[in-house]
Amino acid sequence: MYKKFIGIDLGGTSVKLAILTAEGVIQQKWSIPTNINDEGTHIVPDIIASIKHHLDLYQMTAEDFQAIGMGSPGAVDREAGTVEGAFNLNWKTPQPVREAIVREIGIPIFIDNDANVAALGEKWRGAGADDRDVVFVTLGTGVGGGIIAEGNLIHGTAGSGGEIGHMTVEPGGFDCTCGKKGCLETVASATGVVKLARKHAEEYAGNSQLKFIIDDGQEITSKMIFDLAKEGDELAVLVVDRAAYYLGLACSHIGNLLNPAYIVIGGGVSAAGEYLLEQVRTYFAEFSFPNVKKTTHIKLAALGNDAGIVGAAYLALTEISK
C-alpha cells in the first residue's frame, strides 16, 4: 500500500488538516481554531495534538505516512523549517515549526508560504490541470499569488518571488499597506474594489443605487458591488470595469514575462465568477503579446478552500521525491 500524506493549511482563524493519498485525493479532513494568544505559542502544540488525536482515531501510525506538507503565512525559511513575521498569528520571532512536529510526530515535514502552497494545489488537482507552468492569483482582503514555472515554485533570491499583489498598476494610486502606491492589491482585492467604488462615486453624477448607498454612509462590500453591476447599476458596472482593467493589465504582465499555460484566479473576489473573468480576459488580450494572448488562458480556481491542504500534500510529495 502506498503511504499517505498529511496536508496542513495554517490560517489566522483556523488550521485545516487532511490525510491524502499520493494522488492528492482527500480521505479525511478536519479543522481546529487557530489560538493566537500568548504570542501564538499554542498554535504548533495544538496542531501536534490534533494530528496525534486523529491518527489514534483512524488507528494509524507515523509509519503509514511519507511526509507532512504545510502552508503558512509569514516569512518561511524552507531550509530551517521556521516561520517568522506572521503577524496575523502573533508570531513575532522565528518559530521552530519543523523541529517540534518532527520530534513529536516522527514524520518529515516541508513548509512553504501559504499562497505558494495554494498555487501548488490548483496546479496539481485544480484548474492548472497539472501543467508545469501555472500562476495562481488569489483575490481576498489582499492579493496574493504563487508562480510555478517549468514545474518549480519561484521563490526569488530572498523569498519575495510571486508578490503579484504588489505589482504597480496605477503609478501614484492608492496607498498600499506595503508602503508603495498603486499596487494591484489596492484596486483588485475585496477592500480595493470598495476603494474604487468610493473614488468613482465622488465623480459620478448619474442615477445609481450604489452611489446612493455610498452617499448615505452605508457599509458596502465587493460582493454588493458585483451584484449591483450584474443588475446593470451604471456606477457598479464602471467600478467592475476598472477592477477588471487593472487585473487584466497585471495578468498581461505575468503572461508576457512567463507565458504560463494558465493564470488561475481564486479567493473571495473570484466568486464574481465568469462575469468578472470575461472582462479581465478582454483587457488581458488588449495588453498581451500576440502569442501569449493565444496560449495563456485565464481560469477560475477549482479547489476553493481545499487548495491549501492539497497543495501542502503536493509540496511534501515533490520534496520527498528529490
Coordinates of C-alpha atoms in Angstrom, one line a residue:
M1 CA 0.0 0.0 0.0
Y2 CA 1.3 3.4 -0.9
K3 CA 2.0 5.7 2.0
K4 CA -0.2 8.7 2.6
F5 CA 0.4 12.4 3.3
I6 CA -0.8 14.9 5.8
G7 CA -1.6 18.4 4.5
I8 CA -1.8 21.4 6.8
D9 CA -3.1 24.9 5.8
L10 CA -2.4 27.3 8.6
G11 CA -4.6 30.4 8.6
G12 CA -5.3 33.3 11.0
T13 CA -8.7 31.9 12.2
S14 CA -8.4 28.2 11.6
V15 CA -6.0 25.4 10.7
K16 CA -7.2 23.0 8.1
L17 CA -5.7 19.5 8.1
A18 CA -6.2 16.5 5.9
I19 CA -5.0 13.0 5.2
L20 CA -4.4 12.5 1.4
T21 CA -3.3 9.8 -0.9
A22 CA -0.2 10.1 -3.1
E23 CA -2.6 11.1 -6.0
G24 CA -4.0 14.0 -4.0
V25 CA -7.3 12.5 -3.0
I26 CA -8.6 13.8 0.3
Q27 CA -9.5 10.8 2.6
Q28 CA -10.1 12.6 5.9
K29 CA -10.4 16.4 6.5
W30 CA -10.9 18.4 9.7
S31 CA -10.0 21.8 11.2
I32 CA -9.2 23.4 14.5
P33 CA -9.3 27.0 15.6
T34 CA -6.1 29.0 15.5
N35 CA -5.3 30.1 19.0
I36 CA -3.1 33.2 18.6
N37 CA -3.0 34.0 22.3
D38 CA 0.4 34.3 24.2
E39 CA 2.3 35.3 21.0
G40 CA 1.0 32.2 19.1
T41 CA 2.7 29.7 21.4
H42 CA -0.3 27.4 21.4
I43 CA -0.5 27.0 17.6
V44 CA 2.1 24.3 16.9
P45 CA 1.3 22.3 20.1
D46 CA -2.4 22.4 19.0
I47 CA -1.6 21.1 15.5
I48 CA 0.6 18.3 17.0
A49 CA -2.2 17.3 19.5
S50 CA -4.8 17.3 16.7
I51 CA -2.7 15.1 14.4
K52 CA -2.0 12.6 17.2
H53 CA -5.7 12.5 18.1
H54 CA -6.7 11.8 14.5
L55 CA -4.0 9.2 14.0
D56 CA -5.4 7.4 17.1
L57 CA -8.9 7.9 15.8
Y58 CA -8.1 6.3 12.5
Q59 CA -5.8 3.7 14.0
M60 CA -2.8 4.9 12.0
T61 CA 0.8 5.5 13.0
A62 CA 3.7 7.6 11.6
E63 CA 4.7 4.5 9.6
D64 CA 1.6 5.0 7.4
F65 CA 2.9 8.4 6.1
Q66 CA 5.6 9.5 3.7
A67 CA 5.6 13.2 4.8
I68 CA 3.7 16.2 6.0
G69 CA 3.3 19.4 3.9
M70 CA 2.3 22.8 5.4
G71 CA 1.4 26.2 4.1
S72 CA 1.9 29.1 6.5
P73 CA 1.6 32.9 6.4
G74 CA 4.7 34.9 7.0
A75 CA 8.3 34.5 6.0
V76 CA 9.1 30.8 5.7
D77 CA 12.7 29.6 6.0
R78 CA 12.4 26.4 4.0
E79 CA 15.8 25.1 4.9
A80 CA 15.5 25.7 8.6
G81 CA 11.8 24.8 8.8
T82 CA 11.0 28.0 10.7
V83 CA 8.4 30.8 10.2
E84 CA 8.5 34.4 11.3
G85 CA 6.8 37.7 10.7
A86 CA 3.3 36.0 10.6
F87 CA 1.6 38.9 12.3
N88 CA -1.9 37.5 12.0
L89 CA -0.6 34.5 14.0
N90 CA 1.1 36.8 16.6
W91 CA 4.4 35.2 15.6
K92 CA 7.0 37.9 16.0
T93 CA 10.1 35.7 16.4
P94 CA 11.1 32.7 14.3
Q95 CA 9.1 29.6 15.2
P96 CA 10.8 26.2 15.0
V97 CA 7.8 24.5 13.4
R98 CA 9.6 21.6 11.7
E99 CA 11.7 20.7 14.7
A100 CA 8.6 20.5 17.0
I101 CA 6.5 18.5 14.6
V102 CA 9.2 16.0 13.6
R103 CA 10.1 15.5 17.3
E104 CA 6.5 14.9 18.4
I105 CA 5.0 13.1 15.4
G106 CA 8.1 11.5 13.8
I107 CA 7.1 12.3 10.2
P108 CA 9.3 14.6 7.9
I109 CA 7.6 17.9 7.2
F110 CA 8.1 20.5 4.5
I111 CA 6.8 24.1 4.8
D112 CA 6.3 26.9 2.4
N113 CA 4.4 30.2 2.1
D114 CA 0.6 29.7 2.1
A115 CA 0.0 31.4 -1.2
N116 CA 2.7 29.2 -2.9
V117 CA 1.2 26.1 -1.4
A118 CA -2.3 27.0 -2.6
A119 CA -0.8 27.6 -6.1
L120 CA 0.6 24.0 -6.0
G121 CA -2.8 22.7 -5.1
E122 CA -4.5 24.4 -8.1
K123 CA -1.7 23.3 -10.3
W124 CA -1.9 19.7 -9.3
R125 CA -5.5 18.9 -8.8
G126 CA -7.3 22.1 -9.7
A127 CA -7.7 24.5 -12.6
G128 CA -4.0 24.2 -13.5
A129 CA -4.6 20.6 -14.9
D130 CA -1.1 19.6 -13.6
D131 CA 0.7 21.7 -16.2
R132 CA 4.3 22.7 -15.5
D133 CA 3.6 26.4 -16.0
V134 CA 0.8 27.8 -13.8
V135 CA 0.3 31.2 -12.0
F136 CA -2.2 31.4 -9.2
V137 CA -3.6 34.8 -8.2
T138 CA -5.8 34.9 -5.0
L139 CA -8.1 37.9 -4.5
G140 CA -9.1 38.2 -0.9
T141 CA -8.7 41.0 1.6
G142 CA -5.3 41.3 -0.1
V143 CA -3.9 39.9 -3.3
G144 CA -1.5 37.0 -3.1
G145 CA -0.1 34.6 -5.5
G146 CA 2.3 31.8 -6.4
I147 CA 4.2 31.1 -9.6
I148 CA 5.1 27.6 -10.9
A149 CA 7.5 27.8 -13.8
E150 CA 8.8 24.7 -15.6
G151 CA 7.5 22.6 -12.6
N152 CA 9.2 24.7 -9.9
L153 CA 7.9 27.2 -7.4
I154 CA 9.5 30.6 -7.9
H155 CA 10.8 31.9 -4.6
G156 CA 13.3 34.5 -5.7
T157 CA 16.6 35.5 -4.1
A158 CA 15.0 36.5 -0.8
G159 CA 11.7 34.7 -0.8
S160 CA 9.7 37.5 -2.4
G161 CA 9.1 35.9 -5.8
G162 CA 5.4 35.9 -6.7
E163 CA 4.4 39.1 -4.9
I164 CA 1.7 39.6 -7.5
G165 CA -0.4 41.9 -5.3
H166 CA 2.4 44.4 -5.2
M167 CA 2.8 44.9 -9.0
T168 CA 2.3 48.6 -9.7
V169 CA -0.8 49.0 -11.9
E170 CA -1.6 52.7 -11.2
P171 CA 1.5 54.8 -10.5
G172 CA 0.7 57.3 -7.8
G173 CA -2.5 55.5 -7.0
F174 CA -4.0 54.4 -3.6
D175 CA -1.6 53.9 -0.7
C176 CA -0.8 50.2 -0.1
T177 CA 0.0 48.6 3.3
C178 CA 3.4 47.7 1.9
G179 CA 4.4 51.4 1.7
K180 CA 4.1 51.8 -2.0
K181 CA 1.3 53.4 -4.1
G182 CA -0.9 51.9 -6.8
C183 CA -0.3 48.2 -6.1
L184 CA -2.7 45.7 -7.7
E185 CA -3.8 44.9 -4.1
T186 CA -5.2 48.4 -3.7
V187 CA -7.6 48.0 -6.6
A188 CA -8.4 44.3 -7.1
S189 CA -8.7 42.9 -3.6
A190 CA -12.1 43.0 -1.8
T191 CA -11.1 46.2 0.0
G192 CA -9.6 47.6 -3.2
V193 CA -12.8 47.2 -5.1
V194 CA -14.6 49.1 -2.3
K195 CA -11.9 51.9 -2.6
L196 CA -12.5 52.1 -6.3
A197 CA -16.3 52.4 -5.7
R198 CA -15.8 55.3 -3.2
K199 CA -13.5 57.1 -5.5
H200 CA -15.7 56.9 -8.6
A201 CA -18.9 57.6 -6.6
E202 CA -17.5 61.1 -5.8
E203 CA -17.2 61.9 -9.5
Y204 CA -20.4 60.1 -10.7
A205 CA -23.4 62.2 -11.4
G206 CA -25.9 59.7 -12.8
N207 CA -28.6 57.5 -11.3
S208 CA -27.1 54.7 -9.2
Q209 CA -28.2 52.6 -6.3
L210 CA -24.5 52.1 -5.4
K211 CA -23.9 55.8 -5.3
F212 CA -27.0 56.3 -3.1
I213 CA -25.7 53.6 -0.7
I214 CA -22.2 55.2 -0.5
D215 CA -23.5 58.8 -0.2
D216 CA -25.9 57.6 2.5
G217 CA -23.0 56.4 4.6
Q218 CA -24.0 52.7 4.5
E219 CA -21.5 49.9 4.5
I220 CA -20.6 48.5 1.1
T221 CA -18.8 45.2 0.2
S222 CA -17.2 44.0 -3.0
K223 CA -19.9 41.3 -3.3
M224 CA -22.6 44.1 -3.2
I225 CA -20.7 46.0 -6.0
F226 CA -20.5 42.9 -8.2
D227 CA -24.2 42.0 -7.6
L228 CA -25.3 45.6 -8.5
A229 CA -23.1 45.5 -11.6
K230 CA -24.8 42.3 -12.7
E231 CA -28.2 44.1 -12.3
G232 CA -26.9 46.9 -14.5
D233 CA -26.2 49.6 -11.9
E234 CA -24.1 52.1 -14.0
L235 CA -21.7 53.1 -11.3
A236 CA -21.2 49.5 -10.2
V237 CA -20.6 48.5 -13.9
L238 CA -17.9 51.2 -14.1
V239 CA -16.2 50.1 -10.9
V240 CA -16.1 46.4 -12.0
D241 CA -14.7 47.5 -15.4
R242 CA -11.9 49.4 -13.6
A243 CA -11.1 46.4 -11.4
A244 CA -11.1 44.1 -14.4
Y245 CA -8.8 46.6 -16.3
Y246 CA -6.2 46.5 -13.5
L247 CA -6.4 42.7 -13.2
G248 CA -6.2 42.3 -17.0
L249 CA -3.2 44.6 -17.1
A250 CA -1.5 42.6 -14.3
C251 CA -2.3 39.3 -15.9
S252 CA -0.8 40.6 -19.2
H253 CA 2.5 41.4 -17.4
I254 CA 2.5 37.9 -15.9
G255 CA 1.7 36.4 -19.3
N256 CA 4.3 38.4 -21.2
L257 CA 7.0 37.5 -18.6
L258 CA 6.2 33.8 -18.1
N259 CA 3.8 32.6 -20.7
P260 CA 2.1 30.1 -18.3
A261 CA -0.5 27.7 -19.7
Y262 CA -2.9 29.0 -17.1
I263 CA -3.4 32.1 -14.9
V264 CA -5.8 30.8 -12.2
I265 CA -7.9 33.4 -10.3
G266 CA -9.1 32.4 -6.8
G267 CA -10.1 33.9 -3.5
G268 CA -13.3 35.7 -2.3
V269 CA -13.5 38.2 -5.1
S270 CA -13.3 35.4 -7.7
A271 CA -16.8 34.4 -6.5
A272 CA -18.0 37.1 -9.1
G273 CA -17.1 34.3 -11.5
E274 CA -17.2 34.4 -15.3
Y275 CA -18.8 37.9 -15.1
L276 CA -15.6 39.3 -13.8
L277 CA -13.3 36.9 -15.8
E278 CA -14.8 37.8 -19.2
Q279 CA -13.9 41.4 -18.6
V280 CA -10.4 40.5 -17.3
R281 CA -9.8 38.4 -20.4
T282 CA -10.8 41.3 -22.7
Y283 CA -8.1 43.6 -21.1
F284 CA -5.6 40.8 -21.0
A285 CA -6.0 40.3 -24.7
E286 CA -5.5 44.0 -25.3
F287 CA -2.2 44.2 -23.4
S288 CA -0.7 40.8 -24.2
F289 CA 2.0 39.8 -26.7
P290 CA 0.1 38.1 -29.6
N291 CA 1.5 34.6 -28.9
V292 CA 0.8 34.9 -25.2
K293 CA -2.8 36.0 -25.9
K294 CA -3.3 32.8 -27.9
T295 CA -1.6 30.4 -25.5
T296 CA -2.1 31.7 -21.9
H297 CA -5.6 31.1 -20.5
I298 CA -7.3 32.7 -17.6
K299 CA -9.4 30.4 -15.5
L300 CA -11.3 30.3 -12.2
A301 CA -9.8 28.3 -9.4
A302 CA -11.4 24.9 -8.9
L303 CA -10.5 23.7 -5.4
G304 CA -11.9 26.5 -3.2
N305 CA -10.8 26.1 0.5
D306 CA -9.1 22.8 -0.3
A307 CA -6.3 24.3 -2.4
G308 CA -4.0 24.8 0.7
I309 CA -4.3 21.2 2.0
V310 CA -4.0 19.6 -1.4
G311 CA -1.0 21.9 -2.3
A312 CA 0.6 21.0 1.1
A313 CA 0.5 17.3 0.2
Y314 CA 1.9 18.0 -3.2
L315 CA 4.7 20.1 -1.6
A316 CA 5.6 17.1 0.6
L317 CA 5.3 14.6 -2.3
T318 CA 7.7 16.6 -4.5
E319 CA 10.2 17.4 -1.8
I320 CA 10.3 13.8 -0.5
S321 CA 10.9 12.6 -4.1
K322 CA 14.0 14.8 -4.6

